[in-house]
């Protein structure tokens, strides 16, 4: 598929400051029948692209003289059809996103294997094929397109008709146009998906890093002392409302305490929770003073209102119901505590109102 | 930096600050203990601050958020000086009136005063019966100071005992003084503190520790919380004196995390004491170094046991370890460690300042000083009370607690926490005394005193304690772990109406086993509530077994609710208030309860207007007629 007629005798320019990479790419690409040239930095790369007019440019992001991002910006000026593909050594999400915004077709993160490379390059080539007919019939000096924001519906329609006419003049029918469009759309969807996945990953990594930093801060506050384990876990529990496994692993590594010991502590005490908790904690005191003042009845009332048993969390993750041995305000018995507020011998109406106010405030808090 | 370099500095500061604390100054004190905060004392205090500001009185009238007043049943408690007027049940809407009337015009608002049983109003705190019969040596300061202010504590003579101990006494003299005072541990065991101190003092090794045990795990007891919240410096002062006496340079305060305010106030107190040079190097110029760290407990009853608590401070699971050697010799990190309860430490400055002879003059032959109890349950005035040893239980319940609610009769008073025992009404004239309570089949414990009336079922209460202990058993030793589980199983089936002949004897056998073979006191004292209940209320157990009946109408499986058709007017309040929609019926015709949906929460009985009293609790499970009726509803 590499030997279709082409405007230039060169198919691909590889720009990378690492010799092993650019030579490796060239050999692989030539093995597949592509004609490839290599450049060792951005400046040389730009010159080579100007002369050779390749279809695909593989470029590294960080290079001396001129970096990949700057090159990216300049490529459309040379030939808007060129399909740029980024090779990134960072493998970082930020630079990938930035390069996609600047018009990169795709990116491959180092280290990559040759099948990956060929896959991306082949897709880049078919991309060029798809664009080529339109581009070749375009005016030598196309009038500048108005920015998408300024386009009216009529502009779009007219533009569409123009394109259609061009296609027809070339003897292409609507069916092939549709299939080209479908291809383009599929490609766009593919990238949107990829971008979505990357964004998700970025978010996940972000929150993971924030979690680990939180634990680091807590451990530092306790001076990296092993005997402060319970205090550290209490602090983590206080800010996360439960003890996720990855944070216990991190604590284990940071503190040099075996994970098994951390679990033995975490599962021993009432204060720790090893499963996620609802947004609000409802505690019913079942201490002796409350017990003789009808705490069991209060508990059964609260439990049936929330539809959960003590120790459980509702399906919407709004409330976790717990019993507690004694809150030390026995004069108010029986006592219910919701988050930080205490309610002495609350009536059903009061309890309902409390739950309701928290449910509704949920939307604004979240 | 106000670092105090010598006892002289301390005295100067006291003199400076005592003017500020004079009672003739205009001041509003508002209780900010957990009980009152739960009753909106925080909002009241905020409203007062705003109103004082608005009226331009902020500089003239001090607003002091104090520790717990103890009269939690009637909180928030507010005292207005210099008129010494005490208001109860204050709400934020009373604030403007208090400032207008009492602060500005020095007049009294009658309706906020305490109303005596004969209807007369009582103006000052000390005249209220709840306070009149108490001897508040430890709790008094709670009401005088802002617990977050070290200067408040210094102004009432705080840290003077420490200065005396460090400059005028040798460590051994301090130990001797505590021994002479016969101060017994307030955490439950009643072991003489001085003897314990001496053991640690004489134990080999340079490195020693002192610990405040504030893991107040007994449900229904909150003496320690109140002290840690309301006067944390008094505990620190005791601890520093103790550290000096036994030769420790590092101490720990162990507090339950369920008491967030106690944790906060204790932390603040430690920081302030450091800032003032009362902790750290060269305390008051005495060359004695000592510092304290706080350790929050994470919610395990057994962690209050001394060796378990030390395990927890070391960062391990808070399980007890075998005590072949006492912790006072081989404790924290295997070093000699002296651990005392919060209240024990709080007594130390008093003894050092006023002398062992004075302390000896209070109390009974073998129990000296006062004891703080948390008087809770079915008594009219719940709260924290401090009485001299030797007062009778009846006096505490009737005179201080105001007796029972109208129409109810006292069945028993439970003391000693989950491992304590029941004192039946017939024995209420016994005195509060370590040995006398022990002989009566209960114990002093840490100070929980739970009043039970005729609506309390002893089978259910015993089941409650065993359930608690079974849940809190750490599971290391078989007798405690398995024994309690079996005991709970038997008690559960009794309260569900499936008790068998021989169950009582089986429980007694298990009690003997637990007492003999358990590793720590949790297991070996777990039989106490069971034995005590058998001793005084055996007939209740027999009724549950033989007649499948709960005379107090408590055990859920043995009762059901019905609506008396003759009394019900069909007002439908109960229908609206039923959380499970188990009540049905049309307006103005008697409502009925769907027994299949009823969870027996009893709310219908609570909301049914007293003039009707149509909802009744009936002994026995839902009857056949009811079952048939449920079918009727479905069709």
Short mmCIF file of N, CA, C and O in Angstrom, two decimals, chain B residues 12-90:
data_model
loop_
_atom_site.label_atom_id
_atom_site.label_comp_id
_atom_site.label_asym_id
_atom_site.label_seq_id
_atom_site.Cartn_x
_atom_site.Cartn_y
_atom_site.Cartn_z
N UNK B 12 3.71 35.83 90.27
CA UNK B 12 3.45 37.18 89.74
C UNK B 12 2.34 37.15 88.71
O UNK B 12 1.44 37.99 88.71
N UNK B 13 2.43 36.15 87.85
CA UNK B 13 1.40 36.04 86.83
C UNK B 13 0.04 35.79 87.45
O UNK B 13 -0.97 36.34 87.05
N UNK B 14 0.02 34.96 88.49
CA UNK B 14 -1.25 34.67 89.15
C UNK B 14 -1.86 35.96 89.71
O UNK B 14 -3.04 36.22 89.54
N UNK B 15 -1.00 36.77 90.36
CA UNK B 15 -1.51 38.01 90.96
C UNK B 15 -2.04 38.95 89.88
O UNK B 15 -3.10 39.54 90.04
N UNK B 16 -1.28 39.04 88.81
CA UNK B 16 -1.73 39.88 87.69
C UNK B 16 -3.09 39.46 87.18
O UNK B 16 -3.97 40.26 86.93
N UNK B 17 -3.22 38.15 87.00
CA UNK B 17 -4.41 37.64 86.35
C UNK B 17 -5.59 37.48 87.30
O UNK B 17 -6.72 37.41 86.86
N UNK B 18 -5.32 37.37 88.60
CA UNK B 18 -6.44 37.09 89.50
C UNK B 18 -7.39 38.28 89.55
O UNK B 18 -8.58 38.11 89.79
N UNK B 19 -6.85 39.48 89.34
CA UNK B 19 -7.74 40.65 89.30
C UNK B 19 -8.79 40.44 88.21
O UNK B 19 -9.99 40.68 88.40
N UNK B 20 -8.32 39.89 87.12
CA UNK B 20 -9.17 39.64 85.96
C UNK B 20 -10.28 38.63 86.27
O UNK B 20 -11.36 38.69 85.74
N UNK B 21 -9.96 37.73 87.19
CA UNK B 21 -10.92 36.67 87.48
C UNK B 21 -11.81 37.00 88.67
O UNK B 21 -12.57 36.16 89.11
N UNK B 22 -11.68 38.22 89.21
CA UNK B 22 -12.47 38.53 90.42
C UNK B 22 -13.95 38.41 90.13
O UNK B 22 -14.42 38.75 89.05
N UNK B 23 -14.67 37.92 91.13
CA UNK B 23 -16.07 37.64 90.92
C UNK B 23 -16.93 38.89 90.81
O UNK B 23 -18.06 38.84 90.36
N UNK B 24 -16.38 40.04 91.24
CA UNK B 24 -17.21 41.24 91.17
C UNK B 24 -17.16 41.90 89.79
O UNK B 24 -17.77 42.93 89.57
N UNK B 25 -16.44 41.27 88.88
CA UNK B 25 -16.40 41.82 87.53
C UNK B 25 -17.62 41.34 86.74
O UNK B 25 -18.03 40.21 86.90
N UNK B 26 -18.15 42.20 85.87
CA UNK B 26 -19.27 41.75 85.06
C UNK B 26 -18.82 40.65 84.08
O UNK B 26 -17.82 40.83 83.37
N UNK B 27 -19.54 39.56 84.09
CA UNK B 27 -19.09 38.42 83.28
C UNK B 27 -20.27 37.51 82.98
O UNK B 27 -21.15 37.35 83.82
N UNK B 28 -20.26 36.96 81.77
CA UNK B 28 -21.22 35.91 81.46
C UNK B 28 -20.44 34.63 81.23
O UNK B 28 -19.58 34.58 80.35
N UNK B 29 -20.71 33.61 82.05
CA UNK B 29 -20.08 32.31 81.82
C UNK B 29 -21.10 31.41 81.14
O UNK B 29 -22.24 31.31 81.58
N UNK B 30 -20.67 30.76 80.07
CA UNK B 30 -21.58 29.83 79.41
C UNK B 30 -20.90 28.48 79.24
O UNK B 30 -19.74 28.41 78.81
N UNK B 31 -21.60 27.45 79.65
CA UNK B 31 -21.02 26.12 79.61
C UNK B 31 -20.80 25.71 78.16
O UNK B 31 -21.69 25.79 77.32
N UNK B 32 -19.58 25.28 77.86
CA UNK B 32 -19.25 24.85 76.51
C UNK B 32 -18.73 23.42 76.48
O UNK B 32 -17.87 23.07 75.69
N UNK B 33 -19.28 22.62 77.39
CA UNK B 33 -18.98 21.18 77.35
C UNK B 33 -19.79 20.54 76.24
O UNK B 33 -20.71 21.15 75.69
N UNK B 34 -19.46 19.28 75.92
CA UNK B 34 -20.13 18.62 74.79
C UNK B 34 -21.64 18.55 74.96
O UNK B 34 -22.39 18.78 74.02
N UNK B 35 -22.09 18.28 76.19
CA UNK B 35 -23.53 18.18 76.43
C UNK B 35 -24.25 19.47 76.09
O UNK B 35 -25.25 19.49 75.37
N UNK B 36 -23.72 20.59 76.60
CA UNK B 36 -24.36 21.89 76.35
C UNK B 36 -24.19 22.31 74.89
O UNK B 36 -25.11 22.88 74.30
N UNK B 37 -23.03 22.03 74.31
CA UNK B 37 -22.83 22.37 72.90
C UNK B 37 -23.87 21.67 72.04
O UNK B 37 -24.39 22.22 71.08
N UNK B 38 -24.17 20.41 72.43
CA UNK B 38 -25.18 19.67 71.68
C UNK B 38 -26.54 20.33 71.82
O UNK B 38 -27.42 20.18 70.98
N UNK B 39 -26.72 21.09 72.92
CA UNK B 39 -27.97 21.82 73.13
C UNK B 39 -27.85 23.28 72.68
O UNK B 39 -28.51 24.16 73.21
N UNK B 40 -26.98 23.56 71.76
CA UNK B 40 -26.85 24.87 71.13
C UNK B 40 -26.19 25.93 72.00
O UNK B 40 -26.47 27.11 71.86
N UNK B 41 -25.31 25.55 72.94
CA UNK B 41 -24.66 26.60 73.72
C UNK B 41 -23.67 27.38 72.84
O UNK B 41 -23.38 28.54 73.10
N UNK B 42 -23.16 26.73 71.79
CA UNK B 42 -22.28 27.43 70.85
C UNK B 42 -23.01 28.59 70.19
O UNK B 42 -22.49 29.71 70.12
N UNK B 43 -24.23 28.33 69.75
CA UNK B 43 -25.04 29.39 69.12
C UNK B 43 -25.35 30.49 70.12
O UNK B 43 -25.33 31.68 69.78
N UNK B 44 -25.65 30.08 71.38
CA UNK B 44 -25.95 31.08 72.41
C UNK B 44 -24.75 32.00 72.62
O UNK B 44 -24.88 33.22 72.69
N UNK B 45 -23.57 31.38 72.74
CA UNK B 45 -22.36 32.17 73.01
C UNK B 45 -22.10 33.13 71.84
O UNK B 45 -21.74 34.31 72.06
N UNK B 46 -22.33 32.64 70.64
CA UNK B 46 -22.14 33.48 69.46
C UNK B 46 -23.10 34.67 69.50
O UNK B 46 -22.71 35.81 69.28
N UNK B 47 -24.35 34.36 69.84
CA UNK B 47 -25.36 35.42 69.91
C UNK B 47 -25.00 36.43 70.99
O UNK B 47 -25.19 37.64 70.83
N UNK B 48 -24.45 35.94 72.10
CA UNK B 48 -24.05 36.85 73.18
C UNK B 48 -22.93 37.77 72.73
O UNK B 48 -22.96 38.98 72.98
N UNK B 49 -21.95 37.19 72.07
CA UNK B 49 -20.83 38.00 71.59
C UNK B 49 -21.33 39.10 70.66
O UNK B 49 -20.95 40.27 70.78
N UNK B 50 -22.24 38.72 69.75
CA UNK B 50 -22.78 39.69 68.80
C UNK B 50 -23.54 40.80 69.53
O UNK B 50 -23.40 41.98 69.24
N UNK B 51 -24.35 40.37 70.49
CA UNK B 51 -25.20 41.34 71.19
C UNK B 51 -24.36 42.29 72.06
O UNK B 51 -24.61 43.49 72.11
N UNK B 52 -23.34 41.74 72.73
CA UNK B 52 -22.47 42.58 73.56
C UNK B 52 -21.78 43.62 72.68
O UNK B 52 -21.68 44.80 73.04
N UNK B 53 -21.34 43.16 71.54
CA UNK B 53 -20.68 44.05 70.58
C UNK B 53 -21.65 45.16 70.16
O UNK B 53 -21.32 46.35 70.17
N UNK B 54 -22.86 44.74 69.84
CA UNK B 54 -23.88 45.67 69.35
C UNK B 54 -24.19 46.73 70.39
O UNK B 54 -24.40 47.90 70.08
N UNK B 55 -24.21 46.30 71.65
CA UNK B 55 -24.56 47.24 72.70
C UNK B 55 -23.32 47.96 73.25
O UNK B 55 -23.40 48.66 74.27
N UNK B 56 -22.20 47.75 72.63
CA UNK B 56 -20.97 48.41 73.06
C UNK B 56 -20.48 47.94 74.42
O UNK B 56 -19.89 48.70 75.19
N UNK B 57 -20.76 46.67 74.76
CA UNK B 57 -20.37 46.17 76.08
C UNK B 57 -19.18 45.21 76.02
O UNK B 57 -18.79 44.65 77.05
N UNK B 58 -18.64 45.04 74.82
CA UNK B 58 -17.60 44.01 74.65
C UNK B 58 -16.42 44.17 75.60
O UNK B 58 -15.88 43.19 76.10
N UNK B 59 -16.01 45.41 75.87
CA UNK B 59 -14.84 45.59 76.75
C UNK B 59 -15.24 45.54 78.21
O UNK B 59 -14.41 45.34 79.08
N UNK B 60 -16.51 45.77 78.47
CA UNK B 60 -16.91 45.87 79.89
C UNK B 60 -17.36 44.55 80.46
O UNK B 60 -17.20 44.28 81.64
N UNK B 61 -17.95 43.72 79.62
CA UNK B 61 -18.47 42.45 80.11
C UNK B 61 -17.71 41.31 79.44
O UNK B 61 -17.64 41.24 78.22
N UNK B 62 -17.13 40.46 80.27
CA UNK B 62 -16.39 39.35 79.69
C UNK B 62 -17.33 38.19 79.37
O UNK B 62 -18.22 37.87 80.16
N UNK B 63 -17.13 37.60 78.22
CA UNK B 63 -17.88 36.40 77.86
C UNK B 63 -16.93 35.23 77.97
O UNK B 63 -15.92 35.18 77.28
N UNK B 64 -17.24 34.32 78.88
CA UNK B 64 -16.29 33.22 79.11
C UNK B 64 -16.95 31.89 78.77
O UNK B 64 -17.96 31.52 79.36
N UNK B 65 -16.36 31.20 77.82
CA UNK B 65 -16.86 29.85 77.45
C UNK B 65 -16.14 28.86 78.34
O UNK B 65 -14.97 28.56 78.14
N UNK B 66 -16.85 28.35 79.33
CA UNK B 66 -16.20 27.51 80.33
C UNK B 66 -16.34 26.03 79.99
O UNK B 66 -16.98 25.66 79.03
N UNK B 67 -15.75 25.22 80.86
CA UNK B 67 -15.91 23.77 80.74
C UNK B 67 -17.26 23.35 81.26
O UNK B 67 -18.12 24.17 81.58
N UNK B 68 -17.41 22.04 81.38
CA UNK B 68 -18.71 21.44 81.70
C UNK B 68 -19.15 21.79 83.12
O UNK B 68 -18.42 21.63 84.08
N UNK B 69 -20.40 22.24 83.26
CA UNK B 69 -21.00 22.53 84.57
C UNK B 69 -21.55 21.27 85.23
O UNK B 69 -21.86 21.28 86.40
N UNK B 70 -21.75 20.25 84.45
CA UNK B 70 -22.23 18.99 85.01
C UNK B 70 -23.73 18.80 84.97
O UNK B 70 -24.22 17.68 84.96
N UNK B 71 -24.48 19.92 84.94
CA UNK B 71 -25.94 19.79 84.99
C UNK B 71 -26.47 19.68 83.55
O UNK B 71 -27.26 20.51 83.09
N UNK B 72 -26.01 18.64 82.87
CA UNK B 72 -26.24 18.52 81.44
C UNK B 72 -27.72 18.39 81.08
O UNK B 72 -28.14 18.75 79.99
N UNK B 73 -28.49 17.85 82.00
CA UNK B 73 -29.92 17.66 81.74
C UNK B 73 -30.58 18.99 81.43
O UNK B 73 -31.54 19.06 80.67
N UNK B 74 -30.07 20.08 82.01
CA UNK B 74 -30.74 21.37 81.89
C UNK B 74 -29.90 22.39 81.12
O UNK B 74 -30.07 23.59 81.24
N UNK B 75 -28.97 21.89 80.32
CA UNK B 75 -28.11 22.80 79.58
C UNK B 75 -28.82 23.46 78.44
O UNK B 75 -29.89 23.02 78.04
N UNK B 76 -28.24 24.52 77.84
CA UNK B 76 -27.02 25.19 78.28
C UNK B 76 -27.19 25.95 79.61
O UNK B 76 -28.21 26.56 79.85
N UNK B 77 -26.15 25.86 80.43
CA UNK B 77 -26.12 26.56 81.71
C UNK B 77 -25.38 27.89 81.52
O UNK B 77 -24.32 27.92 80.91
N UNK B 78 -25.99 28.98 82.03
CA UNK B 78 -25.36 30.30 81.92
C UNK B 78 -25.32 30.93 83.31
O UNK B 78 -26.32 30.90 84.03
N UNK B 79 -24.17 31.45 83.71
CA UNK B 79 -24.07 32.15 85.00
C UNK B 79 -23.65 33.59 84.73
O UNK B 79 -22.69 33.84 83.99
N UNK B 80 -24.41 34.54 85.30
CA UNK B 80 -24.11 35.95 85.09
C UNK B 80 -23.53 36.54 86.37
O UNK B 80 -24.15 36.45 87.44
N UNK B 81 -22.32 37.09 86.25
CA UNK B 81 -21.66 37.74 87.39
C UNK B 81 -21.72 39.25 87.17
O UNK B 81 -21.83 39.68 86.03
N UNK B 82 -21.65 40.08 88.20
CA UNK B 82 -21.38 39.75 89.59
C UNK B 82 -22.62 39.34 90.37
O UNK B 82 -22.51 39.10 91.56
N UNK B 83 -23.78 39.24 89.73
CA UNK B 83 -24.99 38.97 90.50
C UNK B 83 -25.16 37.50 90.87
O UNK B 83 -26.07 37.15 91.60
N UNK B 84 -24.28 36.63 90.31
CA UNK B 84 -24.33 35.21 90.61
C UNK B 84 -25.72 34.63 90.33
O UNK B 84 -26.34 34.01 91.18
N UNK B 85 -26.20 34.90 89.12
CA UNK B 85 -27.50 34.38 88.72
C UNK B 85 -27.26 33.21 87.76
O UNK B 85 -26.46 33.32 86.84
N UNK B 86 -27.95 32.11 88.03
CA UNK B 86 -27.76 30.94 87.18
C UNK B 86 -29.01 30.67 86.35
O UNK B 86 -30.11 30.53 86.89
N UNK B 87 -28.84 30.64 85.04
CA UNK B 87 -29.95 30.33 84.15
C UNK B 87 -29.76 28.96 83.52
O UNK B 87 -28.65 28.57 83.17
N UNK B 88 -30.88 28.26 83.36
CA UNK B 88 -30.83 26.92 82.79
C UNK B 88 -31.64 26.87 81.50
O UNK B 88 -32.49 27.73 81.25
N UNK B 89 -31.39 25.83 80.72
CA UNK B 89 -32.12 25.64 79.46
C UNK B 89 -32.14 26.91 78.62
O UNK B 89 -33.18 27.27 78.04
N UNK B 90 -31.05 27.61 78.56
CA UNK B 90 -31.01 28.87 77.82
C UNK B 90 -30.98 28.58 76.32
O UNK B 90 -30.33 27.65 75.87
#
